[in-house]
Every structure is written in C-alpha cells, then in structure tokens.
CSV table of N, CA and C in Angstrom, one decimal:
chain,number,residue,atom,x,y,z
A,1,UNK,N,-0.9,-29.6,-68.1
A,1,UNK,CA,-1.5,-28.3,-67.7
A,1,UNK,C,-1.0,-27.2,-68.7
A,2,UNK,N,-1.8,-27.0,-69.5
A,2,UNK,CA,-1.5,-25.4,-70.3
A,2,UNK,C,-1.9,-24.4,-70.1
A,3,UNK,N,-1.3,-23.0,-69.8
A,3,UNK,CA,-1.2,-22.0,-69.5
A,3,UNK,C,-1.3,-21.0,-70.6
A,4,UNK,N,-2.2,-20.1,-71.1
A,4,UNK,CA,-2.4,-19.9,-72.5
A,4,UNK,C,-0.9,-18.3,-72.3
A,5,UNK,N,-0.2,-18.2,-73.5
A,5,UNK,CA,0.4,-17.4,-73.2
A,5,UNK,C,0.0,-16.4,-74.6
A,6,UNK,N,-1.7,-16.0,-74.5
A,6,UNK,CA,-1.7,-14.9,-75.9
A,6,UNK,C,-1.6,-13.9,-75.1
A,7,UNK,N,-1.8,-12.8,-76.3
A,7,UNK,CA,-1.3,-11.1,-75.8
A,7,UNK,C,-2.9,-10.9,-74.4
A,8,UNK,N,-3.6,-11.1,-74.1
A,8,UNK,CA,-4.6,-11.0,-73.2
A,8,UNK,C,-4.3,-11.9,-71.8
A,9,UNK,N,-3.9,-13.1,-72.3
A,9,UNK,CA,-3.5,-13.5,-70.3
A,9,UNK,C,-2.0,-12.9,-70.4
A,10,UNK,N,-1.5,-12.6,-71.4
A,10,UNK,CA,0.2,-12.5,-70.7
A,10,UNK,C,-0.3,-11.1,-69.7
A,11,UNK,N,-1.2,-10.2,-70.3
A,11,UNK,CA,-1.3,-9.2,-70.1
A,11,UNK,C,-1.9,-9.0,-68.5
A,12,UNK,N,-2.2,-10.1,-68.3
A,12,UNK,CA,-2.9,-10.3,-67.1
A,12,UNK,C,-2.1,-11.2,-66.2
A,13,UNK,N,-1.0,-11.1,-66.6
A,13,UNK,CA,0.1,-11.9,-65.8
A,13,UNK,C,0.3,-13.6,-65.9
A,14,UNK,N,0.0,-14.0,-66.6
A,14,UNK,CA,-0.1,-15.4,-67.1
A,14,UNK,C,1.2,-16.0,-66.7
A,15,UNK,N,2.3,-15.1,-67.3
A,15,UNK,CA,3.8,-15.8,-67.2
A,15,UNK,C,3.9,-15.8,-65.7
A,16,UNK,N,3.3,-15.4,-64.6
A,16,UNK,CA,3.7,-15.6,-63.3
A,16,UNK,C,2.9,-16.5,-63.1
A,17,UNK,N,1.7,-16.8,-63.6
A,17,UNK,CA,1.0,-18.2,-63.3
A,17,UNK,C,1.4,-19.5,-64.0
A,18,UNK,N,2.3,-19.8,-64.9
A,18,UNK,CA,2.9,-20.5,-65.4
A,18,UNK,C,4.4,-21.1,-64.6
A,19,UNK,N,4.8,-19.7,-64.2
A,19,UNK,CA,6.0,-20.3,-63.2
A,19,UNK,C,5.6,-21.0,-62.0
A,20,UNK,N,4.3,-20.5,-61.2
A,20,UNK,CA,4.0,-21.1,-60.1
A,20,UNK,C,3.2,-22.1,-60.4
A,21,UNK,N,2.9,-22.6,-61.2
A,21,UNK,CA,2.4,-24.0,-61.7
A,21,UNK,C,3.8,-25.2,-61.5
A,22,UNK,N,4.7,-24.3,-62.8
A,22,UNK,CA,5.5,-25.2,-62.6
A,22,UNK,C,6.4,-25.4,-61.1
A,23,UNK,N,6.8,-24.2,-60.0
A,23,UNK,CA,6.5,-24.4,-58.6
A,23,UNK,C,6.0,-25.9,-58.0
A,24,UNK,N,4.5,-25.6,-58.5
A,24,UNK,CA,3.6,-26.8,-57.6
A,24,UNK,C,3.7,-28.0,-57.9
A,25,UNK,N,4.4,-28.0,-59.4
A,25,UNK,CA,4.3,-29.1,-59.8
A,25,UNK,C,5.6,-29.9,-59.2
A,26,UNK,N,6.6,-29.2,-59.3
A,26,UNK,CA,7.8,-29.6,-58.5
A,26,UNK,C,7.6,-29.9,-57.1
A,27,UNK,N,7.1,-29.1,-56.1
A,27,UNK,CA,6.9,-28.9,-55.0
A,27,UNK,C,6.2,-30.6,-54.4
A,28,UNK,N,5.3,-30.7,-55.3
A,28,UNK,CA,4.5,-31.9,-55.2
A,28,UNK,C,4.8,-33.2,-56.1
A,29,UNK,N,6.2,-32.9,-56.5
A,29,UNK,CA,6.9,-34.2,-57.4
A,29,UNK,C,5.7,-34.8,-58.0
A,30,UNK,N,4.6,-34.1,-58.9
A,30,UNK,CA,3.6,-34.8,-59.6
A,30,UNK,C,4.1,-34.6,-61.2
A,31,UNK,N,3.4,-35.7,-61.4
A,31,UNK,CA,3.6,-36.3,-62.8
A,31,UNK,C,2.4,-35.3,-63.3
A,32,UNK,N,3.1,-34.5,-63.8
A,32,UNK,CA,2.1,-33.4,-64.8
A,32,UNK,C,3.1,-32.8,-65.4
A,33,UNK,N,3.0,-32.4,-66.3
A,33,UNK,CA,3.6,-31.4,-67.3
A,33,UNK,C,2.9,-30.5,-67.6
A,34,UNK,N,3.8,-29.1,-67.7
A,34,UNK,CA,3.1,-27.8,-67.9
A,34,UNK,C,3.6,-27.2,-68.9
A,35,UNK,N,2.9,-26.2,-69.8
A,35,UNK,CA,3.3,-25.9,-70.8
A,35,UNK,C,2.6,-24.4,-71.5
A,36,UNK,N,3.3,-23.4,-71.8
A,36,UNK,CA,2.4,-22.2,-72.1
A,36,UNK,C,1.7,-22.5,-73.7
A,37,UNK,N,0.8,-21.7,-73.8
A,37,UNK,CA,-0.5,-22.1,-75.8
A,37,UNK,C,-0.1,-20.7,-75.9
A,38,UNK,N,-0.8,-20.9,-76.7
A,38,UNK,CA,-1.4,-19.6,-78.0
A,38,UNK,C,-3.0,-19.4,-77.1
A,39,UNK,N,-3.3,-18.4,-77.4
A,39,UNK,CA,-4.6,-18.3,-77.2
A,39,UNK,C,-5.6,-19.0,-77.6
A,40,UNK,N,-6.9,-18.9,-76.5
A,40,UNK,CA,-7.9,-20.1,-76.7
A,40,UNK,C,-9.0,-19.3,-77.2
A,41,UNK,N,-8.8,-18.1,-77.4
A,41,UNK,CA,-9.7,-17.3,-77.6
A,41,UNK,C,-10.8,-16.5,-76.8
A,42,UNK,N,-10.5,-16.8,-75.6
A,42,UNK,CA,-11.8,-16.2,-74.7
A,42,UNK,C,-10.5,-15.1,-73.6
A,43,UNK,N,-10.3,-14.2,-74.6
A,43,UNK,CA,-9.4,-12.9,-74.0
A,43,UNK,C,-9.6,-12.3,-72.8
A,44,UNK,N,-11.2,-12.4,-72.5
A,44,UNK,CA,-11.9,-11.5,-71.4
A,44,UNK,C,-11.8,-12.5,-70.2
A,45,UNK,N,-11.7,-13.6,-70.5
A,45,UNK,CA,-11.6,-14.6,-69.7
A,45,UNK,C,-10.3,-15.1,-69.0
A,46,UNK,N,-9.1,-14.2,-69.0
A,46,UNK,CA,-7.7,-14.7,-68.9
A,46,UNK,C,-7.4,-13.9,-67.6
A,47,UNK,N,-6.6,-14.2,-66.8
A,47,UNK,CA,-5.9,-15.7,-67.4
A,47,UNK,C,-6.5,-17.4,-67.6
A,48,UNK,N,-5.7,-18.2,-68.6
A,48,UNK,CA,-6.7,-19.3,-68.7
A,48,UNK,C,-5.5,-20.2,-68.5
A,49,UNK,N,-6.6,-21.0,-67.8
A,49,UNK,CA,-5.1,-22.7,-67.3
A,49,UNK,C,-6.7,-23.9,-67.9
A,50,UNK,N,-6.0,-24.5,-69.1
A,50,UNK,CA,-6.7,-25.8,-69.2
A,50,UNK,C,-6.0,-26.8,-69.0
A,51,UNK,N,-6.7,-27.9,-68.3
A,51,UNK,CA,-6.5,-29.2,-68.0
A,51,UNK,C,-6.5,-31.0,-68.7
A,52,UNK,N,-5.4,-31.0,-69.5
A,52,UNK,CA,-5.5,-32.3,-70.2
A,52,UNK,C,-5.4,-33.4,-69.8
A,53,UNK,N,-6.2,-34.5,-70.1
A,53,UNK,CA,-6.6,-35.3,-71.0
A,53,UNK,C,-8.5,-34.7,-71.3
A,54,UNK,N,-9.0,-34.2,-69.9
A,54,UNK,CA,-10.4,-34.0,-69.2
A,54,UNK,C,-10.7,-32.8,-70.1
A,55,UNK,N,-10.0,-31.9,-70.7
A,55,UNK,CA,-10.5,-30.9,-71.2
A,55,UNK,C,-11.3,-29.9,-70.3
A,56,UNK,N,-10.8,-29.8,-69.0
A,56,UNK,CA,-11.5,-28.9,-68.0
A,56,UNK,C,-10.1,-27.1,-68.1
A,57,UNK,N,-11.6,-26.4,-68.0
A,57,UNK,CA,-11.2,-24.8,-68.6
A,57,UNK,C,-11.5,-24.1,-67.5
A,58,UNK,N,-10.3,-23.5,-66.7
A,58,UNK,CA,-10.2,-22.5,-66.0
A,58,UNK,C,-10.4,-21.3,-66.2
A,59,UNK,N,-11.4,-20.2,-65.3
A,59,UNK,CA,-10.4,-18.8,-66.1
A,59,UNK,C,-10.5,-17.6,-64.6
A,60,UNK,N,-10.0,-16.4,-65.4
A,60,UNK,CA,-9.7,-16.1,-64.3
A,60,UNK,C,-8.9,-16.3,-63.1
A,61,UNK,N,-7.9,-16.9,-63.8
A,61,UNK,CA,-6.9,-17.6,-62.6
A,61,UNK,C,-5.7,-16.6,-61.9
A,62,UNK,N,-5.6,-16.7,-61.1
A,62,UNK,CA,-4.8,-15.9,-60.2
A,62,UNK,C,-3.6,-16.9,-59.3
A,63,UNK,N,-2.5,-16.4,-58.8
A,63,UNK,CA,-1.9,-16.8,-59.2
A,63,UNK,C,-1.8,-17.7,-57.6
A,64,UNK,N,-2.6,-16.8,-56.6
A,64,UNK,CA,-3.1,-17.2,-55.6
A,64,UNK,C,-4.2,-18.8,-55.9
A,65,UNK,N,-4.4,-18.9,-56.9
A,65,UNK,CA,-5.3,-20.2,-57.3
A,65,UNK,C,-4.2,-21.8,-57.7
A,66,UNK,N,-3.1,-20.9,-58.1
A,66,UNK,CA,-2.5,-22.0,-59.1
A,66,UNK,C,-2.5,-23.0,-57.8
A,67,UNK,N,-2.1,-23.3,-56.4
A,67,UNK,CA,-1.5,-24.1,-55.3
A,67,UNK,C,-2.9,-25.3,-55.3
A,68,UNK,N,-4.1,-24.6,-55.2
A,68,UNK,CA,-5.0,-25.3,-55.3
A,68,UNK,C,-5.6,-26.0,-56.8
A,69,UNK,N,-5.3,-25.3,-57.6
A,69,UNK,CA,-5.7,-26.4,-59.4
A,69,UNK,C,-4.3,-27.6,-59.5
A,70,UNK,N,-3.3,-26.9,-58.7
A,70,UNK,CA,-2.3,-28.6,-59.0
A,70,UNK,C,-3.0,-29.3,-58.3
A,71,UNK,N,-3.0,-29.5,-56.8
A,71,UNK,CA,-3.3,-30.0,-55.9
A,71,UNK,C,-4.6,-30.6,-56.0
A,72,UNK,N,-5.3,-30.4,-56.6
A,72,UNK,CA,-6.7,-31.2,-57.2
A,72,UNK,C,-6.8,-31.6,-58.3
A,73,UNK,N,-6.0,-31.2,-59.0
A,73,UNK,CA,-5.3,-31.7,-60.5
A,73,UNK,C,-4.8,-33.0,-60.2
A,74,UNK,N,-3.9,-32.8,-59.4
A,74,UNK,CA,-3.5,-34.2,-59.0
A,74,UNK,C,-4.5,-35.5,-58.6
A,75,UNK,N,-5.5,-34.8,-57.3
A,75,UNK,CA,-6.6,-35.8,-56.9
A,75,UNK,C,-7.6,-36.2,-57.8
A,76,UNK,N,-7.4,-35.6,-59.1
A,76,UNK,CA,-8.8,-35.7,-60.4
A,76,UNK,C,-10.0,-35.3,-59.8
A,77,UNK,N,-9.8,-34.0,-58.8
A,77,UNK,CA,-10.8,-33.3,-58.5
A,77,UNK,C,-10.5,-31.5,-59.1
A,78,UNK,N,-12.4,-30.8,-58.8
A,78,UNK,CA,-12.3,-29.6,-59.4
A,78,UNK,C,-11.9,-28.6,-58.3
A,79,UNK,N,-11.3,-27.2,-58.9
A,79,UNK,CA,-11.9,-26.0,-58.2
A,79,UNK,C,-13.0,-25.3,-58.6
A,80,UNK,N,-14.1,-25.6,-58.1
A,80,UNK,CA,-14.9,-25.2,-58.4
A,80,UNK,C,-15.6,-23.6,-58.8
A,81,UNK,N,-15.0,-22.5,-57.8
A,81,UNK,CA,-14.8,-21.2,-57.8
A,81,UNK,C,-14.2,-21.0,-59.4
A,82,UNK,N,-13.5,-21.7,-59.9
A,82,UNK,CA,-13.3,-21.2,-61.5
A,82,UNK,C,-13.2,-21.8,-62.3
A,83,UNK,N,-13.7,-23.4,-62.2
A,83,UNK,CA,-13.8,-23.9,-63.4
A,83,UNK,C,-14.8,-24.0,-64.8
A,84,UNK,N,-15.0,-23.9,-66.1
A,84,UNK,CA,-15.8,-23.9,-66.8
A,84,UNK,C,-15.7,-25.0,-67.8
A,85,UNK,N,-16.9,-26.2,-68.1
A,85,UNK,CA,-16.5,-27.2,-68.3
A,85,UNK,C,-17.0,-27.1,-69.4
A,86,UNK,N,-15.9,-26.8,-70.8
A,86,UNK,CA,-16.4,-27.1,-71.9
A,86,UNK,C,-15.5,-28.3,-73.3
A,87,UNK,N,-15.9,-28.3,-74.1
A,87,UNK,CA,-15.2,-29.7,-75.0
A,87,UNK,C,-14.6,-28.3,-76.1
A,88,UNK,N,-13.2,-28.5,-76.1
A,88,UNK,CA,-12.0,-28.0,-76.7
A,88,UNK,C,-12.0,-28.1,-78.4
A,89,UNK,N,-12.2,-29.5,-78.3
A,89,UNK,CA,-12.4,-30.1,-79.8
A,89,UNK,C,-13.4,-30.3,-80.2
C-alpha cells in the first residue's frame, strides 16, 4: 500500500492517512506493507493511496476510509466510492 507523500496530499493530511493505514494493518495482523511515494502526479486528486501488485488508484482518501481500503485490500476486493482503476506503468 503506498501512500503518496508529495507537497499536495501531505497538504491534505496524507501523513495521518499513512499512520492509520499502518494502524489497520497492524490491527488486522495482515501481510501488507505500507509505505509513503513521491507524487503520482494527480495533486487535485489527493490524498492518494495506490494498491500493489493490481495497480488500483484511490483518491480522495480520507482518513475515515483508510479502515475500509485495508479491510478489502486484504479480501482482494474494491471500495468502490473511491477507486479509479488505472495502469501505473
């Protein structure tokens, strides 16, 4: 799970959605690793949490969201309300 930490999601509180990721991830002893980026480039779009291996792009995440993207992260299901499914590479 990366957490984009450029000047646009920090700004929008990203570093508190990064701690409560890593929270959930604990909380739910799941095999996921979390990790803050560099920007993805879609500023207006932040905060951004993308999902690896699937390449699935969150945005607008709030921090009220993060409980529900582990938690379906784990089930290799979506949140629908904010996902945007595009190819990275």
């Amino acid at each position: 799970i990366m957490v984009c930490a450029g000047t646009g999601c920090t700004s929008s509180k990203s570093d508190k959605i990064l701690e409560e990721v890593e929270k959930e991830i604990k909380k739910e002893n799941a095999d996921l690793e979390c990790s803050k980026t560099g920007c993805f480039g879609f500023c207006a779009k932040g905060p951004i949490i993308v999902i690896e291996p699937d390449e699935t792009f969150y945005e607008l995440v709030k921090v009220e969201d993060v409980k529900e993207i582990v938690e379906k992260t784990i089930n290799d299901e979506l949140v629908e309300k904010a996902v945007v499914k595009i190819r990275i590479n």
